[in-house]
Amino acid sequence: MENNRCLLHCKELDYMYSGTQKTRECWCGDDPYQYGPADVSDCNDQCIGDSEQICGGAWRLSVYATGYLPFKKGQIQYQLVSNSSILTTPPNQILTSKSKVECALYCEISGNCKVFVISTETGECSLYNRYTVMCEGVQHEQGFQVYMMK
């Protein structure tokens, strides 16, 4: 066990946090403060998979955010405005997402995103803060979809 392996495992299971404990245990959850914070010096066990990393301690977790963002249906509204096209204006942010729903969630939490473009092949998610970029240029390209937030 090591921290990155545990983090990827927990993210794959749709948890927001991962934690390693006692050199070899991996725990997943959505509330990192369920039992309250502990003194950092209590986490001093070296990971079995990588002795350079600390994997918690006895009854202590080394906790990491996985980057998973929970999604509840009905929270975010968006609509497809163009299929097989991409915007020629540079995006504000580029991320990787598993689906258009996850890309829409990234757009929603960014605070200023109005339009997102997702590659159906690579999962690349490009965020734009203005809808007017649609007028500045569109390039037709297979495997891309342009969505507008409602």
PDB file of N, CA and C in Angstrom, residues 82-131:
ATOM      1  N   SER A  82     -24.012  22.480 -29.857  1.00  0.00           N
ATOM      2  CA  SER A  82     -23.325  22.173 -31.106  1.00  0.00           C
ATOM      3  C   SER A  82     -22.639  20.820 -31.000  1.00  0.00           C
ATOM      4  N   ASN A  83     -22.859  19.992 -32.010  1.00  0.00           N
ATOM      5  CA  ASN A  83     -22.244  18.671 -32.046  1.00  0.00           C
ATOM      6  C   ASN A  83     -21.162  18.670 -33.121  1.00  0.00           C
ATOM      7  N   SER A  84     -20.080  17.949 -32.868  1.00  0.00           N
ATOM      8  CA  SER A  84     -18.957  17.850 -33.799  1.00  0.00           C
ATOM      9  C   SER A  84     -18.354  19.214 -34.111  1.00  0.00           C
ATOM     10  N   SER A  85     -18.161  20.024 -33.064  1.00  0.00           N
ATOM     11  CA  SER A  85     -17.495  21.313 -33.234  1.00  0.00           C
ATOM     12  C   SER A  85     -16.775  21.698 -31.953  1.00  0.00           C
ATOM     13  N   ILE A  86     -15.749  22.509 -32.093  1.00  0.00           N
ATOM     14  CA  ILE A  86     -15.017  23.037 -30.948  1.00  0.00           C
ATOM     15  C   ILE A  86     -14.912  24.552 -31.111  1.00  0.00           C
ATOM     16  N   LEU A  87     -14.663  25.242 -30.018  1.00  0.00           N
ATOM     17  CA  LEU A  87     -14.511  26.688 -30.062  1.00  0.00           C
ATOM     18  C   LEU A  87     -13.058  27.033 -30.345  1.00  0.00           C
ATOM     19  N   THR A  88     -12.837  28.038 -31.165  1.00  0.00           N
ATOM     20  CA  THR A  88     -11.469  28.416 -31.510  1.00  0.00           C
ATOM     21  C   THR A  88     -10.858  29.366 -30.484  1.00  0.00           C
ATOM     22  N   THR A  89     -11.680  29.971 -29.643  1.00  0.00           N
ATOM     23  CA  THR A  89     -11.173  30.854 -28.585  1.00  0.00           C
ATOM     24  C   THR A  89     -10.518  30.011 -27.506  1.00  0.00           C
ATOM     25  N   PRO A  90      -9.389  30.435 -26.942  1.00  0.00           N
ATOM     26  CA  PRO A  90      -8.755  29.650 -25.872  1.00  0.00           C
ATOM     27  C   PRO A  90      -9.652  29.533 -24.644  1.00  0.00           C
ATOM     28  N   PRO A  91      -9.746  28.356 -24.063  1.00  0.00           N
ATOM     29  CA  PRO A  91     -10.580  28.171 -22.872  1.00  0.00           C
ATOM     30  C   PRO A  91      -9.944  28.793 -21.630  1.00  0.00           C
ATOM     31  N   ASN A  92     -10.758  29.020 -20.613  1.00  0.00           N
ATOM     32  CA  ASN A  92     -10.262  29.513 -19.329  1.00  0.00           C
ATOM     33  C   ASN A  92      -9.543  28.404 -18.570  1.00  0.00           C
ATOM     34  N   GLN A  93     -10.023  27.175 -18.750  1.00  0.00           N
ATOM     35  CA  GLN A  93      -9.473  26.052 -18.011  1.00  0.00           C
ATOM     36  C   GLN A  93      -9.700  24.773 -18.802  1.00  0.00           C
ATOM     37  N   ILE A  94      -8.738  23.845 -18.727  1.00  0.00           N
ATOM     38  CA  ILE A  94      -8.867  22.540 -19.368  1.00  0.00           C
ATOM     39  C   ILE A  94      -8.676  21.473 -18.296  1.00  0.00           C
ATOM     40  N   LEU A  95      -9.616  20.540 -18.228  1.00  0.00           N
ATOM     41  CA  LEU A  95      -9.595  19.460 -17.238  1.00  0.00           C
ATOM     42  C   LEU A  95      -9.828  18.135 -17.945  1.00  0.00           C
ATOM     43  N   THR A  96      -9.685  17.061 -17.204  1.00  0.00           N
ATOM     44  CA  THR A  96     -10.037  15.740 -17.713  1.00  0.00           C
ATOM     45  C   THR A  96     -11.252  15.262 -16.947  1.00  0.00           C
ATOM     46  N   SER A  97     -12.242  14.761 -17.656  1.00  0.00           N
ATOM     47  CA  SER A  97     -13.451  14.279 -16.988  1.00  0.00           C
ATOM     48  C   SER A  97     -13.871  12.946 -17.582  1.00  0.00           C
ATOM     49  N   LYS A  98     -14.642  12.190 -16.816  1.00  0.00           N
ATOM     50  CA  LYS A  98     -15.115  10.890 -17.259  1.00  0.00           C
ATOM     51  C   LYS A  98     -16.360  11.004 -18.137  1.00  0.00           C
ATOM     52  N   SER A  99     -17.089  12.121 -17.998  1.00  0.00           N
ATOM     53  CA  SER A  99     -18.354  12.254 -18.716  1.00  0.00           C
ATOM     54  C   SER A  99     -18.741  13.717 -18.855  1.00  0.00           C
ATOM     55  N   LYS A 100     -19.770  13.971 -19.654  1.00  0.00           N
ATOM     56  CA  LYS A 100     -20.267  15.337 -19.798  1.00  0.00           C
ATOM     57  C   LYS A 100     -20.882  15.820 -18.491  1.00  0.00           C
ATOM     58  N   VAL A 101     -21.422  14.920 -17.697  1.00  0.00           N
ATOM     59  CA  VAL A 101     -21.995  15.297 -16.403  1.00  0.00           C
ATOM     60  C   VAL A 101     -20.900  15.810 -15.476  1.00  0.00           C
ATOM     61  N   GLU A 102     -19.770  15.116 -15.437  1.00  0.00           N
ATOM     62  CA  GLU A 102     -18.657  15.557 -14.606  1.00  0.00           C
ATOM     63  C   GLU A 102     -18.095  16.879 -15.128  1.00  0.00           C
ATOM     64  N   CYS A 103     -18.022  17.044 -16.432  1.00  0.00           N
ATOM     65  CA  CYS A 103     -17.542  18.288 -17.026  1.00  0.00           C
ATOM     66  C   CYS A 103     -18.496  19.433 -16.659  1.00  0.00           C
ATOM     67  N   ALA A 104     -19.800  19.183 -16.712  1.00  0.00           N
ATOM     68  CA  ALA A 104     -20.795  20.190 -16.319  1.00  0.00           C
ATOM     69  C   ALA A 104     -20.635  20.563 -14.859  1.00  0.00           C
ATOM     70  N   LEU A 105     -20.307  19.588 -14.025  1.00  0.00           N
ATOM     71  CA  LEU A 105     -20.079  19.860 -12.604  1.00  0.00           C
ATOM     72  C   LEU A 105     -18.860  20.757 -12.416  1.00  0.00           C
ATOM     73  N   TYR A 106     -17.792  20.474 -13.134  1.00  0.00           N
ATOM     74  CA  TYR A 106     -16.611  21.344 -13.085  1.00  0.00           C
ATOM     75  C   TYR A 106     -16.975  22.769 -13.498  1.00  0.00           C
ATOM     76  N   CYS A 107     -17.771  22.877 -14.553  1.00  0.00           N
ATOM     77  CA  CYS A 107     -18.200  24.186 -15.043  1.00  0.00           C
ATOM     78  C   CYS A 107     -19.006  24.906 -13.963  1.00  0.00           C
ATOM     79  N   GLU A 108     -19.927  24.193 -13.339  1.00  0.00           N
ATOM     80  CA  GLU A 108     -20.784  24.773 -12.303  1.00  0.00           C
ATOM     81  C   GLU A 108     -19.986  25.279 -11.108  1.00  0.00           C
ATOM     82  N   ILE A 109     -19.043  24.482 -10.626  1.00  0.00           N
ATOM     83  CA  ILE A 109     -18.315  24.884  -9.412  1.00  0.00           C
ATOM     84  C   ILE A 109     -17.206  25.893  -9.684  1.00  0.00           C
ATOM     85  N   SER A 110     -16.872  26.101 -10.962  1.00  0.00           N
ATOM     86  CA  SER A 110     -15.834  27.085 -11.261  1.00  0.00           C
ATOM     87  C   SER A 110     -16.308  28.504 -10.954  1.00  0.00           C
ATOM     88  N   GLY A 111     -17.619  28.700 -10.944  1.00  0.00           N
ATOM     89  CA  GLY A 111     -18.163  29.996 -10.565  1.00  0.00           C
ATOM     90  C   GLY A 111     -18.387  30.964 -11.707  1.00  0.00           C
ATOM     91  N   ASN A 112     -17.649  30.835 -12.788  1.00  0.00           N
ATOM     92  CA  ASN A 112     -17.825  31.788 -13.886  1.00  0.00           C
ATOM     93  C   ASN A 112     -17.912  31.108 -15.252  1.00  0.00           C
ATOM     94  N   CYS A 113     -18.191  29.847 -15.293  1.00  0.00           N
ATOM     95  CA  CYS A 113     -18.258  29.088 -16.544  1.00  0.00           C
ATOM     96  C   CYS A 113     -19.669  29.167 -17.128  1.00  0.00           C
ATOM     97  N   LYS A 114     -19.739  29.470 -18.406  1.00  0.00           N
ATOM     98  CA  LYS A 114     -21.021  29.540 -19.117  1.00  0.00           C
ATOM     99  C   LYS A 114     -21.159  28.456 -20.180  1.00  0.00           C
ATOM    100  N   VAL A 115     -20.020  28.022 -20.728  1.00  0.00           N
ATOM    101  CA  VAL A 115     -20.001  27.047 -21.815  1.00  0.00           C
ATOM    102  C   VAL A 115     -18.879  26.049 -21.552  1.00  0.00           C
ATOM    103  N   PHE A 116     -19.122  24.780 -21.879  1.00  0.00           N
ATOM    104  CA  PHE A 116     -18.031  23.811 -21.823  1.00  0.00           C
ATOM    105  C   PHE A 116     -18.047  22.956 -23.080  1.00  0.00           C
ATOM    106  N   VAL A 117     -16.850  22.516 -23.461  1.00  0.00           N
ATOM    107  CA  VAL A 117     -16.669  21.651 -24.622  1.00  0.00           C
ATOM    108  C   VAL A 117     -16.002  20.381 -24.129  1.00  0.00           C
ATOM    109  N   ILE A 118     -16.546  19.248 -24.529  1.00  0.00           N
ATOM    110  CA  ILE A 118     -15.957  17.980 -24.097  1.00  0.00           C
ATOM    111  C   ILE A 118     -15.625  17.123 -25.323  1.00  0.00           C
ATOM    112  N   SER A 119     -14.459  16.500 -25.255  1.00  0.00           N
ATOM    113  CA  SER A 119     -14.058  15.538 -26.281  1.00  0.00           C
ATOM    114  C   SER A 119     -14.624  14.184 -25.876  1.00  0.00           C
ATOM    115  N   THR A 120     -15.441  13.592 -26.730  1.00  0.00           N
ATOM    116  CA  THR A 120     -16.029  12.301 -26.409  1.00  0.00           C
ATOM    117  C   THR A 120     -15.001  11.174 -26.455  1.00  0.00           C
ATOM    118  N   GLU A 121     -13.857  11.417 -27.075  1.00  0.00           N
ATOM    119  CA  GLU A 121     -12.814  10.388 -27.160  1.00  0.00           C
ATOM    120  C   GLU A 121     -11.831  10.446 -26.000  1.00  0.00           C
ATOM    121  N   THR A 122     -11.346  11.643 -25.676  1.00  0.00           N
ATOM    122  CA  THR A 122     -10.293  11.769 -24.659  1.00  0.00           C
ATOM    123  C   THR A 122     -10.810  12.190 -23.288  1.00  0.00           C
ATOM    124  N   GLY A 123     -12.037  12.739 -23.217  1.00  0.00           N
ATOM    125  CA  GLY A 123     -12.558  13.235 -21.950  1.00  0.00           C
ATOM    126  C   GLY A 123     -12.036  14.609 -21.588  1.00  0.00           C
ATOM    127  N   GLU A 124     -11.320  15.264 -22.517  1.00  0.00           N
ATOM    128  CA  GLU A 124     -10.828  16.607 -22.245  1.00  0.00           C
ATOM    129  C   GLU A 124     -12.017  17.555 -22.138  1.00  0.00           C
ATOM    130  N   CYS A 125     -12.042  18.309 -21.057  1.00  0.00           N
ATOM    131  CA  CYS A 125     -13.149  19.214 -20.752  1.00  0.00           C
ATOM    132  C   CYS A 125     -12.608  20.646 -20.717  1.00  0.00           C
ATOM    133  N   SER A 126     -13.074  21.480 -21.644  1.00  0.00           N
ATOM    134  CA  SER A 126     -12.623  22.871 -21.725  1.00  0.00           C
ATOM    135  C   SER A 126     -13.737  23.783 -21.227  1.00  0.00           C
ATOM    136  N   LEU A 127     -13.382  24.694 -20.305  1.00  0.00           N
ATOM    137  CA  LEU A 127     -14.362  25.599 -19.706  1.00  0.00           C
ATOM    138  C   LEU A 127     -14.184  27.015 -20.242  1.00  0.00           C
ATOM    139  N   TYR A 128     -15.295  27.684 -20.511  1.00  0.00           N
ATOM    140  CA  TYR A 128     -15.303  29.056 -21.028  1.00  0.00           C
ATOM    141  C   TYR A 128     -16.195  29.919 -20.142  1.00  0.00           C
ATOM    142  N   ASN A 129     -15.769  31.152 -19.890  1.00  0.00           N
ATOM    143  CA  ASN A 129     -16.555  32.007 -18.995  1.00  0.00           C
ATOM    144  C   ASN A 129     -17.550  32.906 -19.727  1.00  0.00           C
ATOM    145  N   ARG A 130     -17.561  32.857 -21.051  1.00  0.00           N
ATOM    146  CA  ARG A 130     -18.512  33.677 -21.798  1.00  0.00           C
ATOM    147  C   ARG A 130     -19.171  32.842 -22.877  1.00  0.00           C
ATOM    148  N   TYR A 131     -20.431  33.118 -23.077  1.00  0.00           N
ATOM    149  CA  TYR A 131     -21.130  32.448 -24.171  1.00  0.00           C
ATOM    150  C   TYR A 131     -20.810  33.120 -25.498  1.00  0.00           C
TER     151      TYR A 131
END
